[in-house]
Amino acid sequence: MARRRILVTGATGFVGRQICKALADKDVGLRCVVRNGREYQPSDLPDAELVITRDLFAESTLWWVEQCKDVDTIIHAAWYTEPGKYLQSSKNIDCLAGSLSLARGAVQAGVKRFIGVGTCFEYDLSACFLSIGTPLKPTTSYACAKTALYYGLEHWLPSQSVEFAWCRLFYLYGEGEDFRRLVPYVRSKLEQGEPAELTSGKQIRDFLNVAEAGRMIADVALGEQTGPINICSGVPITVRQIAERIADEFGRRDLLMFGSRPDNLVDPPCVVGLP
């Protein structure tokens, strides 16, 4: 039986890198699409085939047909996700358009399975505990673009004899996380012995280590499951509890300044996934 070949976009990203690491332990051939200039450690994936592009979201359908030759499965993890900017950025439209070009190229190249990466923000967050049956109600440009891609592919790809799965991510933390996000911010402040300014910390969230998320997505790619899938822990925990766990590593709960930043009034009080 021929070795399965998997193409991964966003292979240098926060999530994509972990997907590739998980797949490196499997008997598969990896083709990683890497943006020119992004930090990449070939030693991490010595057997991976690298495809270099200036901007994968600007590539044509014909370019993708060429890159998808002999590929069985695609994991599309690439997207614009700069903290503080990505939620309402016009770049989400570029990502949507480029993703559709990728999908068209994949179909023309004969790819058999396509795994997209979505977000819990696609859901109606007022439901608090979110299953794949929860209605969708995106409220940001980012979530709307992800939802549009999901709706665009969920029927069309199967009609083209391509299996389609959509992995919705919840709140990830871990290796390679941007320093502006909660966990690295708190850790950095405590390592320096400085106060960490935080909101009330009452928000309930579903946190999952990005390495585990990478393994879960890799398993979806190698399996047969189709449709939407929640990539989550299913465990509710408050922001305060997460911060306190980090502080306990340093014995410095006294440096956690809860309430020194105002709560975001539009921030949902509870977002927890149901696996």
mmCIF file of C-alpha atoms in Angstrom:
data_model
loop_
_atom_site.group_PDB
_atom_site.id
_atom_site.type_symbol
_atom_site.label_atom_id
_atom_site.label_comp_id
_atom_site.label_asym_id
_atom_site.label_seq_id
_atom_site.Cartn_x
_atom_site.Cartn_y
_atom_site.Cartn_z
ATOM 1 C CA MET A 1 0.000 0.000 0.000
ATOM 2 C CA ALA A 2 1.349 3.425 -0.982
ATOM 3 C CA ARG A 3 2.452 5.743 1.796
ATOM 4 C CA ARG A 4 -0.114 8.488 2.461
ATOM 5 C CA ARG A 5 1.058 11.965 1.483
ATOM 6 C CA ILE A 6 -0.292 14.918 3.471
ATOM 7 C CA LEU A 7 0.047 18.608 2.594
ATOM 8 C CA VAL A 8 -0.026 21.048 5.528
ATOM 9 C CA THR A 9 -0.467 24.804 5.151
ATOM 10 C CA GLY A 10 0.637 27.095 7.977
ATOM 11 C CA ALA A 11 3.300 24.556 8.893
ATOM 12 C CA THR A 12 5.395 27.154 10.737
ATOM 13 C CA GLY A 13 2.466 28.552 12.711
ATOM 14 C CA PHE A 14 1.385 28.101 16.304
ATOM 15 C CA VAL A 15 -0.987 25.237 15.478
ATOM 16 C CA GLY A 16 0.498 24.025 12.203
ATOM 17 C CA ARG A 17 3.886 23.279 13.741
ATOM 18 C CA GLN A 18 2.249 20.992 16.305
ATOM 19 C CA ILE A 19 0.233 19.210 13.623
ATOM 20 C CA CYS A 20 3.431 18.531 11.712
ATOM 21 C CA LYS A 21 5.187 17.254 14.827
ATOM 22 C CA ALA A 22 2.308 14.861 15.476
ATOM 23 C CA LEU A 23 2.382 13.627 11.877
ATOM 24 C CA ALA A 24 6.152 13.163 11.985
ATOM 25 C CA ASP A 25 5.560 10.182 14.279
ATOM 26 C CA LYS A 26 3.272 8.568 11.695
ATOM 27 C CA ASP A 27 4.149 6.684 8.534
ATOM 28 C CA VAL A 28 3.189 9.509 6.175
ATOM 29 C CA GLY A 29 4.908 11.734 3.669
ATOM 30 C CA LEU A 30 4.734 15.417 4.617
ATOM 31 C CA ARG A 31 4.626 18.336 2.207
ATOM 32 C CA CYS A 32 4.701 21.615 4.156
ATOM 33 C CA VAL A 33 3.771 24.943 2.589
ATOM 34 C CA VAL A 34 6.000 27.581 4.190
ATOM 35 C CA ARG A 35 5.907 31.338 3.707
ATOM 36 C CA ASN A 36 9.230 32.818 2.635
ATOM 37 C CA GLY A 37 10.993 34.508 5.539
ATOM 38 C CA ARG A 38 9.195 32.631 8.309
ATOM 39 C CA GLU A 39 11.332 30.966 10.939
ATOM 40 C CA TYR A 40 11.528 27.248 10.230
ATOM 41 C CA GLN A 41 13.687 24.523 11.706
ATOM 42 C CA PRO A 42 14.236 21.802 9.083
ATOM 43 C CA SER A 43 15.682 19.597 11.826
ATOM 44 C CA ASP A 44 12.180 19.430 13.368
ATOM 45 C CA LEU A 45 10.908 17.616 10.288
ATOM 46 C CA PRO A 46 13.934 16.218 8.471
ATOM 47 C CA ASP A 47 11.848 14.175 6.026
ATOM 48 C CA ALA A 48 9.326 16.883 5.130
ATOM 49 C CA GLU A 49 9.179 18.310 1.634
ATOM 50 C CA LEU A 50 9.065 22.120 1.797
ATOM 51 C CA VAL A 51 7.122 24.323 -0.597
ATOM 52 C CA ILE A 52 8.134 27.978 -0.309
ATOM 53 C CA THR A 53 5.697 30.766 -1.186
ATOM 54 C CA ARG A 54 5.693 34.540 -0.756
ATOM 55 C CA ASP A 55 2.007 34.502 0.167
ATOM 56 C CA LEU A 56 0.016 31.289 -0.051
ATOM 57 C CA PHE A 57 -3.271 33.231 -0.004
ATOM 58 C CA ALA A 58 -2.267 35.020 -3.213
ATOM 59 C CA GLU A 59 -1.446 31.836 -5.123
ATOM 60 C CA SER A 60 -3.644 30.757 -8.031
ATOM 61 C CA THR A 61 -5.726 27.626 -8.395
ATOM 62 C CA LEU A 62 -3.252 26.349 -10.997
ATOM 63 C CA TRP A 63 -0.364 26.834 -8.556
ATOM 64 C CA TRP A 64 -2.255 24.756 -5.994
ATOM 65 C CA VAL A 65 -2.983 22.038 -8.549
ATOM 66 C CA GLU A 66 0.775 21.660 -8.973
ATOM 67 C CA GLN A 67 1.492 21.606 -5.224
ATOM 68 C CA CYS A 68 -1.296 19.085 -4.563
ATOM 69 C CA LYS A 69 -0.073 16.504 -7.067
ATOM 70 C CA ASP A 70 0.195 13.055 -5.462
ATOM 71 C CA VAL A 71 -1.320 14.435 -2.220
ATOM 72 C CA ASP A 72 -3.990 12.330 -0.506
ATOM 73 C CA THR A 73 -4.967 14.697 2.332
ATOM 74 C CA ILE A 74 -4.754 18.435 2.987
ATOM 75 C CA ILE A 75 -4.685 20.061 6.418
ATOM 76 C CA HIS A 76 -5.322 23.761 5.948
ATOM 77 C CA ALA A 77 -4.063 25.427 9.137
ATOM 78 C CA ALA A 78 -2.825 28.720 7.660
ATOM 79 C CA TRP A 79 -4.651 31.992 8.412
ATOM 80 C CA TYR A 80 -3.867 35.551 9.529
ATOM 81 C CA THR A 81 -3.949 35.556 13.349
ATOM 82 C CA GLU A 82 -1.938 38.517 14.671
ATOM 83 C CA PRO A 83 -3.173 39.212 18.233
ATOM 84 C CA GLY A 84 -5.021 42.490 18.611
ATOM 85 C CA LYS A 85 -5.596 42.810 14.863
ATOM 86 C CA TYR A 86 -6.902 39.614 13.315
ATOM 87 C CA LEU A 87 -10.491 39.644 14.593
ATOM 88 C CA GLN A 88 -11.585 42.588 12.429
ATOM 89 C CA SER A 89 -8.824 42.655 9.812
ATOM 90 C CA SER A 90 -9.604 42.897 6.087
ATOM 91 C CA LYS A 91 -6.905 40.241 5.638
ATOM 92 C CA ASN A 92 -9.561 37.695 6.594
ATOM 93 C CA ILE A 93 -11.119 38.266 3.155
ATOM 94 C CA ASP A 94 -7.747 37.529 1.534
ATOM 95 C CA CYS A 95 -7.497 34.339 3.584
ATOM 96 C CA LEU A 96 -10.998 33.300 2.540
ATOM 97 C CA ALA A 97 -10.360 33.916 -1.151
ATOM 98 C CA GLY A 98 -6.992 32.159 -1.039
ATOM 99 C CA SER A 99 -8.481 29.186 0.786
ATOM 100 C CA LEU A 100 -11.091 28.745 -1.933
ATOM 101 C CA SER A 101 -8.314 28.722 -4.549
ATOM 102 C CA LEU A 102 -6.596 26.011 -2.527
ATOM 103 C CA ALA A 103 -9.801 23.961 -2.378
ATOM 104 C CA ARG A 104 -10.352 24.248 -6.125
ATOM 105 C CA GLY A 105 -6.763 23.210 -6.772
ATOM 106 C CA ALA A 106 -7.105 20.267 -4.405
ATOM 107 C CA VAL A 107 -10.181 18.993 -6.236
ATOM 108 C CA GLN A 108 -8.516 19.315 -9.629
ATOM 109 C CA ALA A 109 -5.431 17.473 -8.357
ATOM 110 C CA GLY A 110 -7.505 14.552 -7.083
ATOM 111 C CA VAL A 111 -7.044 15.082 -3.320
ATOM 112 C CA LYS A 112 -9.304 12.692 -1.388
ATOM 113 C CA ARG A 113 -9.559 14.329 2.056
ATOM 114 C CA PHE A 114 -9.551 17.994 3.166
ATOM 115 C CA ILE A 115 -9.234 19.114 6.805
ATOM 116 C CA GLY A 116 -10.041 22.761 7.509
ATOM 117 C CA VAL A 117 -9.282 24.581 10.763
ATOM 118 C CA GLY A 118 -12.041 26.784 12.147
ATOM 119 C CA THR A 119 -12.765 28.538 15.435
ATOM 120 C CA CYS A 120 -15.174 28.351 18.340
ATOM 121 C CA PHE A 121 -16.028 31.987 17.532
ATOM 122 C CA GLU A 122 -18.190 30.689 14.685
ATOM 123 C CA TYR A 123 -20.778 29.612 17.266
ATOM 124 C CA ASP A 124 -23.493 31.593 19.010
ATOM 125 C CA LEU A 125 -21.384 32.151 22.111
ATOM 126 C CA SER A 126 -24.406 32.996 24.257
ATOM 127 C CA ALA A 127 -24.981 29.228 24.465
ATOM 128 C CA CYS A 128 -21.868 28.972 26.732
ATOM 129 C CA PHE A 129 -21.433 25.203 26.335
ATOM 130 C CA LEU A 130 -20.905 24.642 22.633
ATOM 131 C CA SER A 131 -21.543 21.437 20.725
ATOM 132 C CA ILE A 132 -21.303 20.928 16.966
ATOM 133 C CA GLY A 133 -25.096 21.282 16.999
ATOM 134 C CA THR A 134 -24.967 24.795 18.492
ATOM 135 C CA PRO A 135 -26.192 27.387 15.949
ATOM 136 C CA LEU A 136 -23.529 29.473 14.232
ATOM 137 C CA LYS A 137 -23.546 33.221 14.821
ATOM 138 C CA PRO A 138 -20.160 34.783 14.008
ATOM 139 C CA THR A 139 -19.713 38.413 15.039
ATOM 140 C CA THR A 140 -16.182 39.306 13.868
ATOM 141 C CA SER A 141 -14.571 39.464 10.425
ATOM 142 C CA TYR A 142 -12.355 36.548 11.421
ATOM 143 C CA ALA A 143 -15.229 34.315 12.508
ATOM 144 C CA CYS A 144 -17.396 35.354 9.560
ATOM 145 C CA ALA A 145 -14.649 34.460 7.070
ATOM 146 C CA LYS A 146 -14.068 31.104 8.746
ATOM 147 C CA THR A 147 -17.809 30.398 8.760
ATOM 148 C CA ALA A 148 -18.096 31.376 5.091
ATOM 149 C CA LEU A 149 -15.298 28.950 4.221
ATOM 150 C CA TYR A 150 -16.982 26.186 6.203
ATOM 151 C CA TYR A 151 -20.332 26.772 4.496
ATOM 152 C CA GLY A 152 -18.628 27.015 1.111
ATOM 153 C CA LEU A 153 -16.856 23.678 1.435
ATOM 154 C CA GLU A 154 -19.153 21.492 3.534
ATOM 155 C CA HIS A 155 -21.375 20.494 0.597
ATOM 156 C CA TRP A 156 -19.185 21.292 -2.393
ATOM 157 C CA LEU A 157 -16.181 19.153 -1.467
ATOM 158 C CA PRO A 158 -18.225 15.978 -0.807
ATOM 159 C CA SER A 159 -20.019 16.582 -4.117
ATOM 160 C CA GLN A 160 -16.560 16.419 -5.708
ATOM 161 C CA SER A 161 -15.780 13.104 -3.943
ATOM 162 C CA VAL A 162 -13.561 14.802 -1.353
ATOM 163 C CA GLU A 163 -14.050 13.968 2.326
ATOM 164 C CA PHE A 164 -14.316 17.139 4.427
ATOM 165 C CA ALA A 165 -13.722 17.690 8.151
ATOM 166 C CA TRP A 166 -13.723 21.050 9.958
ATOM 167 C CA CYS A 167 -11.794 21.329 13.241
ATOM 168 C CA ARG A 168 -12.998 24.202 15.425
ATOM 169 C CA LEU A 169 -10.315 25.388 17.851
ATOM 170 C CA PHE A 170 -11.046 26.688 21.341
ATOM 171 C CA TYR A 171 -8.549 28.456 23.641
ATOM 172 C CA LEU A 172 -5.052 27.113 22.974
ATOM 173 C CA TYR A 173 -1.816 27.762 24.837
ATOM 174 C CA GLY A 174 1.685 26.333 24.781
ATOM 175 C CA GLU A 175 4.873 26.185 22.727
ATOM 176 C CA GLY A 176 5.303 29.002 20.231
ATOM 177 C CA GLU A 177 2.450 31.100 21.617
ATOM 178 C CA ASP A 178 2.552 34.835 20.881
ATOM 179 C CA PHE A 179 3.916 36.777 23.877
ATOM 180 C CA ARG A 180 0.871 39.076 23.855
ATOM 181 C CA ARG A 181 -1.518 36.285 24.808
ATOM 182 C CA LEU A 182 -2.617 35.476 28.362
ATOM 183 C CA VAL A 183 -0.426 32.533 29.388
ATOM 184 C CA PRO A 184 2.935 33.834 28.078
ATOM 185 C CA TYR A 185 2.125 37.325 29.387
ATOM 186 C CA VAL A 186 1.530 36.076 32.928
ATOM 187 C CA ARG A 187 4.518 33.747 32.824
ATOM 188 C CA SER A 188 6.835 36.464 31.532
ATOM 189 C CA LYS A 189 5.770 38.937 34.216
ATOM 190 C CA LEU A 190 6.213 36.438 37.044
ATOM 191 C CA GLU A 191 9.592 35.277 35.726
ATOM 192 C CA GLN A 192 10.729 38.905 36.016
ATOM 193 C CA GLY A 193 9.145 39.322 39.434
ATOM 194 C CA GLU A 194 6.783 41.966 38.107
ATOM 195 C CA PRO A 195 3.030 42.402 38.696
ATOM 196 C CA ALA A 196 0.724 40.932 36.047
ATOM 197 C CA GLU A 197 -2.186 43.282 35.386
ATOM 198 C CA LEU A 198 -5.347 41.272 34.735
ATOM 199 C CA THR A 199 -9.109 41.600 34.458
ATOM 200 C CA SER A 200 -11.360 40.122 37.139
ATOM 201 C CA GLY A 201 -10.494 36.665 35.827
ATOM 202 C CA LYS A 202 -14.077 35.478 36.187
ATOM 203 C CA GLN A 203 -14.380 34.504 32.517
ATOM 204 C CA ILE A 204 -14.883 30.752 32.038
ATOM 205 C CA ARG A 205 -12.949 29.214 29.185
ATOM 206 C CA ASP A 206 -11.925 25.920 27.585
ATOM 207 C CA PHE A 207 -8.119 25.810 27.536
ATOM 208 C CA LEU A 208 -6.161 23.132 25.664
ATOM 209 C CA ASN A 209 -2.434 22.693 25.130
ATOM 210 C CA VAL A 210 -1.604 23.330 21.486
ATOM 211 C CA ALA A 211 0.446 20.127 21.327
ATOM 212 C CA GLU A 212 -2.668 18.117 22.203
ATOM 213 C CA ALA A 213 -4.660 20.101 19.634
ATOM 214 C CA GLY A 214 -2.043 19.231 17.027
ATOM 215 C CA ARG A 215 -2.334 15.532 17.858
ATOM 216 C CA MET A 216 -6.122 15.691 17.691
ATOM 217 C CA ILE A 217 -6.093 17.330 14.255
ATOM 218 C CA ALA A 218 -3.498 14.852 12.993
ATOM 219 C CA ASP A 219 -5.740 11.998 14.152
ATOM 220 C CA VAL A 220 -8.701 13.551 12.311
ATOM 221 C CA ALA A 221 -6.606 13.776 9.144
ATOM 222 C CA LEU A 222 -5.592 10.127 9.376
ATOM 223 C CA GLY A 223 -9.087 8.922 10.319
ATOM 224 C CA GLU A 224 -12.436 8.850 8.606
ATOM 225 C CA GLN A 225 -14.469 11.375 10.612
ATOM 226 C CA THR A 226 -16.146 14.114 8.579
ATOM 227 C CA GLY A 227 -18.077 17.286 9.323
ATOM 228 C CA PRO A 228 -17.502 19.762 12.179
ATOM 229 C CA ILE A 229 -15.374 18.669 15.150
ATOM 230 C CA ASN A 230 -14.620 20.568 18.350
ATOM 231 C CA ILE A 231 -10.917 20.606 19.231
ATOM 232 C CA CYS A 232 -11.294 21.278 22.936
ATOM 233 C CA SER A 233 -10.757 19.923 26.441
ATOM 234 C CA GLY A 234 -14.403 20.038 27.472
ATOM 235 C CA VAL A 235 -13.242 21.264 30.903
ATOM 236 C CA PRO A 236 -14.494 24.671 32.154
ATOM 237 C CA ILE A 237 -11.898 26.758 33.981
ATOM 238 C CA THR A 238 -11.712 30.437 34.846
ATOM 239 C CA VAL A 239 -9.027 32.801 33.647
ATOM 240 C CA ARG A 240 -8.244 33.393 37.319
ATOM 241 C CA GLN A 241 -7.599 29.683 37.896
ATOM 242 C CA ILE A 242 -5.260 29.508 34.902
ATOM 243 C CA ALA A 243 -3.297 32.528 36.140
ATOM 244 C CA GLU A 244 -3.105 31.086 39.653
ATOM 245 C CA ARG A 245 -1.764 27.778 38.348
ATOM 246 C CA ILE A 246 1.037 29.629 36.611
ATOM 247 C CA ALA A 247 1.698 31.762 39.698
ATOM 248 C CA ASP A 248 1.937 28.654 41.887
ATOM 249 C CA GLU A 249 4.917 27.500 39.793
ATOM 250 C CA PHE A 250 6.725 30.597 41.062
ATOM 251 C CA GLY A 251 5.057 30.837 44.475
ATOM 252 C CA ARG A 252 3.935 34.351 43.571
ATOM 253 C CA ARG A 253 0.165 34.676 43.602
ATOM 254 C CA ASP A 254 0.788 38.053 45.182
ATOM 255 C CA LEU A 255 1.879 39.378 41.783
ATOM 256 C CA LEU A 256 -1.497 38.665 40.161
ATOM 257 C CA MET A 257 -3.301 41.991 39.997
ATOM 258 C CA PHE A 258 -6.889 40.907 39.306
ATOM 259 C CA GLY A 259 -9.199 43.795 38.487
ATOM 260 C CA SER A 260 -6.392 46.167 37.482
ATOM 261 C CA ARG A 261 -7.707 45.969 33.927
ATOM 262 C CA PRO A 262 -11.399 46.441 33.119
ATOM 263 C CA ASP A 263 -13.378 43.468 31.861
ATOM 264 C CA ASN A 264 -14.280 43.632 28.190
ATOM 265 C CA LEU A 265 -18.040 44.204 28.164
ATOM 266 C CA VAL A 266 -18.459 42.302 24.882
ATOM 267 C CA ASP A 267 -16.306 39.394 26.017
ATOM 268 C CA PRO A 268 -18.521 36.296 26.503
ATOM 269 C CA PRO A 269 -18.663 35.146 30.131
ATOM 270 C CA CYS A 270 -18.429 31.448 29.281
ATOM 271 C CA VAL A 271 -17.004 29.562 26.263
ATOM 272 C CA VAL A 272 -16.616 25.807 26.739
ATOM 273 C CA GLY A 273 -16.532 23.121 24.070
ATOM 274 C CA LEU A 274 -18.374 19.823 24.136
ATOM 275 C CA PRO A 275 -16.175 17.204 22.394
#
